[in-house]
Amino acid sequence: MAETREMILHTALELCSRRGCEAVSVRDICSAVGIKESSLYYHFPGKQAVIDELYSRFEEHCAALTGELDAALEAGSPPGREGFMNVCAHFFDGYLSDPFCNGVLRLLDIERRSSPEALRLYTRWMFDEPLSYQARVFAALTGPGGADYLAVKFYAPIYLYANRYLLCGELDGEAKAAFREAASAHAARFFSEMEALYG
Amino acid sequence: MAETREMILHTALELCSRRGCEAVSVRDICSAVGIKESSLYYHFPGKQAVIDELYSRFEEHCAALTGELDAALEAGSPPGREGFMNVCAHFFDGYLSDPFCNGVLRLLDIERRSSPEALRLYTRWMFDEPLSYQARVFAALTGPGGADYLAVKFYAPIYLYANRYLLCGELDGEAKAAFREAASAHAARFFSEMEALYG
Amino acid sequence: MAETREMILHTALELCSRRGCEAVSVRDICSAVGIKESSLYYHFPGKQAVIDELYSRFEEHCAALTGELDAALEAGSPPGREGFMNVCAHFFDGYLSDPFCNGVLRLLDIERRSSPEALRLYTRWMFDEPLSYQARVFAALTGPGGADYLAVKFYAPIYLYANRYLLCGELDGEAKAAFREAASAHAARFFSEMEALYG
Amino acid sequence: MAETREMILHTALELCSRRGCEAVSVRDICSAVGIKESSLYYHFPGKQAVIDELYSRFEEHCAALTGELDAALEAGSPPGREGFMNVCAHFFDGYLSDPFCNGVLRLLDIERRSSPEALRLYTRWMFDEPLSYQARVFAALTGPGGADYLAVKFYAPIYLYANRYLLCGELDGEAKAAFREAASAHAARFFSEMEALYG
DNA sequence: GATGAATGAGTGTTCATTCAT
DNA sequence: TATGAATGAACACTCATTCAT
């Protein structure tokens, strides 16, 4: 079975997302999994390979999620306030607070200082893709003019709240609730202003 | 002379702000300074004490800067667009892109995952104090109603741009220019919208 | 095989009993064993754990020896001069000059200054247990009155000779012979006096 | 003034007699004295020289004490029980429990394992001289025959009690009282037995 | 699949000592 | 007299990794 392999990946993410890869030793991971250190090398070429697999799974996961959102957008959604809020919820539940994605995002946030690959992934999936998707949403809603700026106006507070509540400390109910409240208050107010301006 | 002590602090910040404290060894610091490892222990009780001094200097620096800004605010500034942009410039030049503060902020961004003290400092000086100051500015401009939300609307993109351009990678002219452009475009547009709404 | 582990224990005792634990480095032990320092940490959590295991083995050894002597005593031995001398020989051969016990006793003699555990063991196995056993022997021979004092009178010279000949310097044939001569002269004279007094 | 020099000697003895020389660092000594480490090297060539001076002062002290005792012996003392007990008290107060001698004896007890000089001093002043003096006392009392054995019979319990009560742990009132009680009980009983035998 | 045993490179830190001032 | 500053050698210990079994 490939169960041990999965356990290693899961445990490595759990530990590294809290303290950063460098602060987590192969010993730490293996003793948490319940195997000997040498056993890890049967499943992976080395410590970095474990992290690399996490990265590539993350990118697959994100690509799939992006695909869904794009398909929904082309299919005409989100049309109004409700659709808009749906997208927000999707982004929150299936991404920012999804245990796997949340873990990798924390990991990337640490590692991007030393790993170019981590920097690439973080920049792409925390800045470029969300902003670009959001711009496409606003372009569909209000036309291409100013869509980029609307995207920043909408996304920046969410990025800030995510950093504040979801990407450090415990990812518990309290943190999620704090984020959800701040983010949805923002989204509601934002949508109201949009309606006032664009109808 | 206490020159060596300062060199150690400077070099430690330089290295740790790039890779995180744990990834930087006493050997790294000392060889960059040009002293033997044992000499560091004449000036500091240990590695952590070097970091701690950086933290406490940072907090002093920030407290002073906050004091200045508060005094200016009480003295009636910023009154209009110009004063507002001045504050932004001050925040950018004397804080976000000031080599010392920028370094400590990068350091805190990494260490807050494992160090409660770093988390406290980061949360205070990246979230709480900037938002609270900005809210006081808006309260002076438009009255207390909605000042908190305006503060988020104004600060969140700056936080995002800072993370994107100033707090990872090289802090070179290019990075500063990219940040400055994005941030001032945001500030200008934001001020225009404010003028349209509040006069 | 656990051969390396035993070698580490053996070598550690050899070295530490001569110079004290603090004066013996992990490097010293490992290079004498013929392994790299890091290998010691596969077999033991650290240097102190090696010493601790020596202590606990010593206590097991002593408990077993005490058990034997007590059993012999209850079985009616030592009845006369011969039995008495037999006990002395046992105490000498299986304890004071047994390479393992002798080493640990030297070790304890040094370490009891800084380690409460070592002090406890030394006090127990160099003072309390021998005196208490000897007192039981004399109680069996001459009745309970004055058994404690007889025990001191008998044991104190042995303790002195042990410190003089067996517990410092080389434990070679010369040292053993010197001790044996002094101790048996004492025992013989002591027994003669006892016979004169108690019959 | 040579006050600092004396302080260093005093402090070094205080610390080393508890934990052994090797466990006490120049830092420990100097910080207890209240000077910088480099200052010690103005007064002494090095750490070992401090210890060496303690040794030589000890030997002077002991030689003087021996001289006194010998002079008293030649002058006809101790003639009877009282004189005998006086010698014991002198040996106890001015030697075994004298802070300086006690400290050096503890030190020698530790160091004799690694330092030949310490072994020489310990052997001389804990075994040879006391036993030889005692033998002279008994020779004066009972004639030369058996004086050596009487010396061992008398001194060995004192040596044992000294090791048990005075030469490890705190040298406080409790320890001194415990030793004094055990030792004087032994001396009294011993003298009674002698009177019974030799009149 | 997993592990017992080992290792070379590296970690932060302490040590006694030196020497110009 | 004393110290500020430095240092080379040593310290106990951790690391990711290897490899025969």
CSV table of C-alpha atoms in Angstrom, one decimal, chain C:
chain,number,residue,atom,x,y,z
C,1,MET,CA,24.0,-6.8,17.3
C,2,ALA,CA,24.2,-4.6,20.3
C,3,GLU,CA,27.9,-5.0,20.5
C,4,THR,CA,28.6,-1.4,19.9
C,5,ARG,CA,26.3,-0.4,22.7
C,6,GLU,CA,28.2,-2.6,25.1
C,7,MET,CA,31.5,-1.3,23.9
C,8,ILE,CA,30.3,2.3,24.5
C,9,LEU,CA,29.3,1.4,28.0
C,10,HIS,CA,32.5,-0.4,28.7
C,11,THR,CA,34.7,2.3,27.3
C,12,ALA,CA,32.8,5.1,29.0
C,13,LEU,CA,33.3,3.4,32.4
C,14,GLU,CA,36.9,2.8,31.7
C,15,LEU,CA,37.5,6.5,30.9
C,16,CYS,CA,35.1,8.1,33.3
C,17,SER,CA,36.2,6.1,36.3
C,18,ARG,CA,39.7,7.5,35.8
C,19,ARG,CA,39.0,11.1,35.2
C,20,GLY,CA,35.4,11.7,36.0
C,21,CYS,CA,32.6,12.2,33.6
C,22,GLU,CA,33.1,15.9,33.0
C,23,ALA,CA,36.7,15.4,32.0
C,24,VAL,CA,35.8,12.7,29.4
C,25,SER,CA,34.3,13.9,26.2
C,26,VAL,CA,32.0,12.0,23.8
C,27,ARG,CA,34.9,12.3,21.4
C,28,ASP,CA,37.2,10.5,23.8
C,29,ILE,CA,34.7,7.7,24.3
C,30,CYS,CA,33.9,7.3,20.6
C,31,SER,CA,37.5,7.4,19.4
C,32,ALA,CA,38.4,4.7,21.9
C,33,VAL,CA,35.5,2.6,20.7
C,34,GLY,CA,36.3,3.2,17.1
C,35,ILE,CA,33.1,4.9,16.0
C,36,LYS,CA,32.2,8.4,15.0
C,37,GLU,CA,30.7,10.7,17.6
C,38,SER,CA,27.3,10.8,15.9
C,39,SER,CA,27.0,7.0,16.1
C,40,LEU,CA,26.9,7.2,19.9
C,41,TYR,CA,23.6,9.0,19.6
C,42,TYR,CA,22.1,6.1,17.7
C,43,HIS,CA,22.6,4.0,20.8
C,44,PHE,CA,22.0,6.5,23.5
C,45,PRO,CA,20.1,9.7,23.8
C,46,GLY,CA,23.2,11.5,25.1
C,47,LYS,CA,26.3,11.3,27.2
C,48,GLN,CA,24.5,11.3,30.5
C,49,ALA,CA,22.3,8.4,29.4
C,50,VAL,CA,25.4,6.3,29.1
C,51,ILE,CA,26.4,7.1,32.7
C,52,ASP,CA,22.8,6.5,33.9
C,53,GLU,CA,22.8,3.1,32.4
C,54,LEU,CA,26.1,2.3,34.2
C,55,TYR,CA,24.5,3.4,37.4
C,56,SER,CA,21.4,1.3,37.0
C,57,ARG,CA,23.4,-1.8,36.0
C,58,PHE,CA,25.5,-1.2,39.0
C,59,GLU,CA,22.6,-1.1,41.3
C,60,GLU,CA,21.2,-4.3,39.7
C,61,HIS,CA,24.5,-6.0,40.2
C,62,CYS,CA,24.7,-4.9,43.8
C,63,ALA,CA,21.2,-5.9,44.6
C,64,ALA,CA,21.9,-9.4,43.3
C,65,LEU,CA,25.1,-9.6,45.3
C,66,THR,CA,23.3,-8.4,48.4
C,67,GLY,CA,20.6,-11.0,47.8
C,68,GLU,CA,23.2,-13.7,47.7
C,69,LEU,CA,24.9,-12.6,50.9
C,70,ASP,CA,21.6,-12.3,52.7
C,71,ALA,CA,20.5,-15.8,51.6
C,72,ALA,CA,23.8,-17.2,52.8
C,73,LEU,CA,23.4,-15.4,56.1
C,74,GLU,CA,19.9,-16.8,56.6
C,75,ALA,CA,21.1,-20.2,55.7
C,76,GLY,CA,23.4,-20.1,58.7
C,77,SER,CA,26.6,-18.9,57.1
C,78,PRO,CA,29.0,-17.5,58.2
C,79,PRO,CA,29.3,-19.8,61.2
C,80,GLY,CA,32.9,-19.3,62.1
C,81,ARG,CA,36.2,-18.0,61.0
C,82,GLU,CA,36.1,-19.7,57.6
C,83,GLY,CA,32.7,-18.5,56.7
C,84,PHE,CA,33.6,-15.1,57.8
C,85,MET,CA,36.7,-15.0,55.6
C,86,ASN,CA,34.6,-16.3,52.7
C,87,VAL,CA,32.3,-13.4,53.0
C,88,CYS,CA,35.3,-11.1,53.0
C,89,ALA,CA,36.7,-12.7,49.9
C,90,HIS,CA,33.3,-12.5,48.2
C,91,PHE,CA,33.0,-8.8,49.0
C,92,PHE,CA,36.5,-8.2,47.7
C,93,ASP,CA,36.4,-10.3,44.5
C,94,GLY,CA,32.9,-9.8,43.4
C,95,TYR,CA,32.6,-6.2,44.5
C,96,LEU,CA,35.5,-4.0,45.4
C,97,SER,CA,37.9,-5.4,42.9
C,98,ASP,CA,35.4,-6.6,40.3
C,99,PRO,CA,36.3,-4.5,37.3
C,100,PHE,CA,32.8,-3.2,36.7
C,101,CYS,CA,31.9,-2.4,40.3
C,102,ASN,CA,35.3,-1.0,41.0
C,103,GLY,CA,34.9,1.3,38.0
C,104,VAL,CA,31.5,2.5,39.0
C,105,LEU,CA,32.6,3.0,42.6
C,106,ARG,CA,35.5,5.2,41.4
C,107,LEU,CA,33.0,7.0,39.2
C,108,LEU,CA,30.6,7.5,42.0
C,109,ASP,CA,33.3,8.7,44.3
C,110,ILE,CA,34.0,11.5,41.8
C,111,GLU,CA,30.5,12.3,40.7
C,112,ARG,CA,28.9,12.3,44.2
C,113,ARG,CA,30.2,15.9,44.5
C,114,SER,CA,28.0,17.2,41.8
C,115,SER,CA,25.4,14.5,41.2
C,116,PRO,CA,22.8,13.8,43.9
C,117,GLU,CA,22.1,10.5,42.3
C,118,ALA,CA,25.8,9.5,42.5
C,119,LEU,CA,25.9,10.7,46.1
C,120,ARG,CA,22.9,8.5,46.9
C,121,LEU,CA,24.4,5.5,45.2
C,122,TYR,CA,27.8,6.0,46.8
C,123,THR,CA,26.4,6.5,50.3
C,124,ARG,CA,24.2,3.5,49.9
C,125,TRP,CA,26.7,1.1,48.6
C,126,MET,CA,29.8,2.3,50.3
C,127,PHE,CA,28.4,3.1,53.7
C,128,ASP,CA,24.9,2.0,54.4
C,129,GLU,CA,24.6,-1.4,52.9
C,130,PRO,CA,28.0,-2.8,53.9
C,131,LEU,CA,27.6,-1.5,57.4
C,132,SER,CA,24.1,-2.8,57.7
C,133,TYR,CA,25.1,-6.2,56.3
C,134,GLN,CA,28.1,-6.4,58.6
C,135,ALA,CA,25.9,-5.5,61.5
C,136,ARG,CA,23.5,-8.4,60.7
C,137,VAL,CA,26.5,-10.7,60.5
C,138,PHE,CA,27.7,-9.7,64.0
C,139,ALA,CA,24.2,-9.8,65.4
C,140,ALA,CA,24.1,-13.4,64.2
C,141,LEU,CA,27.5,-14.1,65.8
C,142,THR,CA,27.4,-12.2,69.1
C,143,GLY,CA,23.8,-11.1,69.6
C,144,PRO,CA,22.2,-7.7,68.8
C,145,GLY,CA,24.1,-5.7,71.5
C,146,GLY,CA,27.0,-3.7,70.0
C,147,ALA,CA,26.6,-5.1,66.5
C,148,ASP,CA,26.5,-1.7,64.9
C,149,TYR,CA,29.8,-0.7,66.5
C,150,LEU,CA,31.4,-4.0,65.7
C,151,ALA,CA,30.3,-3.4,62.1
C,152,VAL,CA,32.1,0.0,62.0
C,153,LYS,CA,35.2,-1.4,63.7
C,154,PHE,CA,35.3,-4.2,61.1
C,155,TYR,CA,34.4,-2.2,58.0
C,156,ALA,CA,36.2,1.1,58.6
C,157,PRO,CA,39.7,-0.3,57.9
C,158,ILE,CA,38.4,-2.1,54.9
C,159,TYR,CA,36.9,1.2,53.6
C,160,LEU,CA,40.2,2.9,54.3
C,161,TYR,CA,42.2,0.3,52.5
C,162,ALA,CA,39.8,0.2,49.6
C,163,ASN,CA,40.2,4.0,49.2
C,164,ARG,CA,43.9,3.7,49.5
C,165,TYR,CA,44.6,0.8,47.3
C,166,LEU,CA,41.6,-0.1,45.1
C,167,LEU,CA,39.8,3.1,44.3
C,168,CYS,CA,42.5,5.2,42.8
C,169,GLY,CA,45.5,4.6,40.7
C,170,GLU,CA,45.8,1.4,38.6
C,171,LEU,CA,43.7,-1.6,39.6
C,172,ASP,CA,46.6,-4.0,38.9
C,173,GLY,CA,47.9,-7.0,40.7
C,174,GLU,CA,50.1,-5.0,42.9
C,175,ALA,CA,47.2,-2.9,44.1
C,176,LYS,CA,45.0,-5.9,44.7
C,177,ALA,CA,47.8,-7.7,46.6
C,178,ALA,CA,48.4,-4.6,48.8
C,179,PHE,CA,44.7,-4.4,49.6
C,180,ARG,CA,44.3,-8.1,50.2
C,181,GLU,CA,47.2,-8.2,52.5
C,182,ALA,CA,46.1,-5.3,54.6
C,183,ALA,CA,42.5,-6.3,54.6
C,184,SER,CA,43.1,-9.9,55.5
C,185,ALA,CA,45.6,-9.0,58.2
C,186,HIS,CA,42.9,-6.8,59.7
C,187,ALA,CA,40.2,-9.4,59.3
C,188,ALA,CA,42.4,-12.1,60.9
C,189,ARG,CA,43.3,-9.9,63.9
C,190,PHE,CA,39.8,-8.7,64.2
C,191,PHE,CA,38.5,-12.3,64.3
C,192,SER,CA,41.1,-13.3,66.9
C,193,GLU,CA,40.0,-10.4,69.1
C,194,MET,CA,36.4,-11.4,68.7
C,195,GLU,CA,37.2,-15.0,69.6
C,196,ALA,CA,39.0,-13.8,72.7
C,197,LEU,CA,36.1,-11.7,73.8
C,198,TYR,CA,33.0,-13.7,72.7
C,199,GLY,CA,34.5,-17.2,72.4
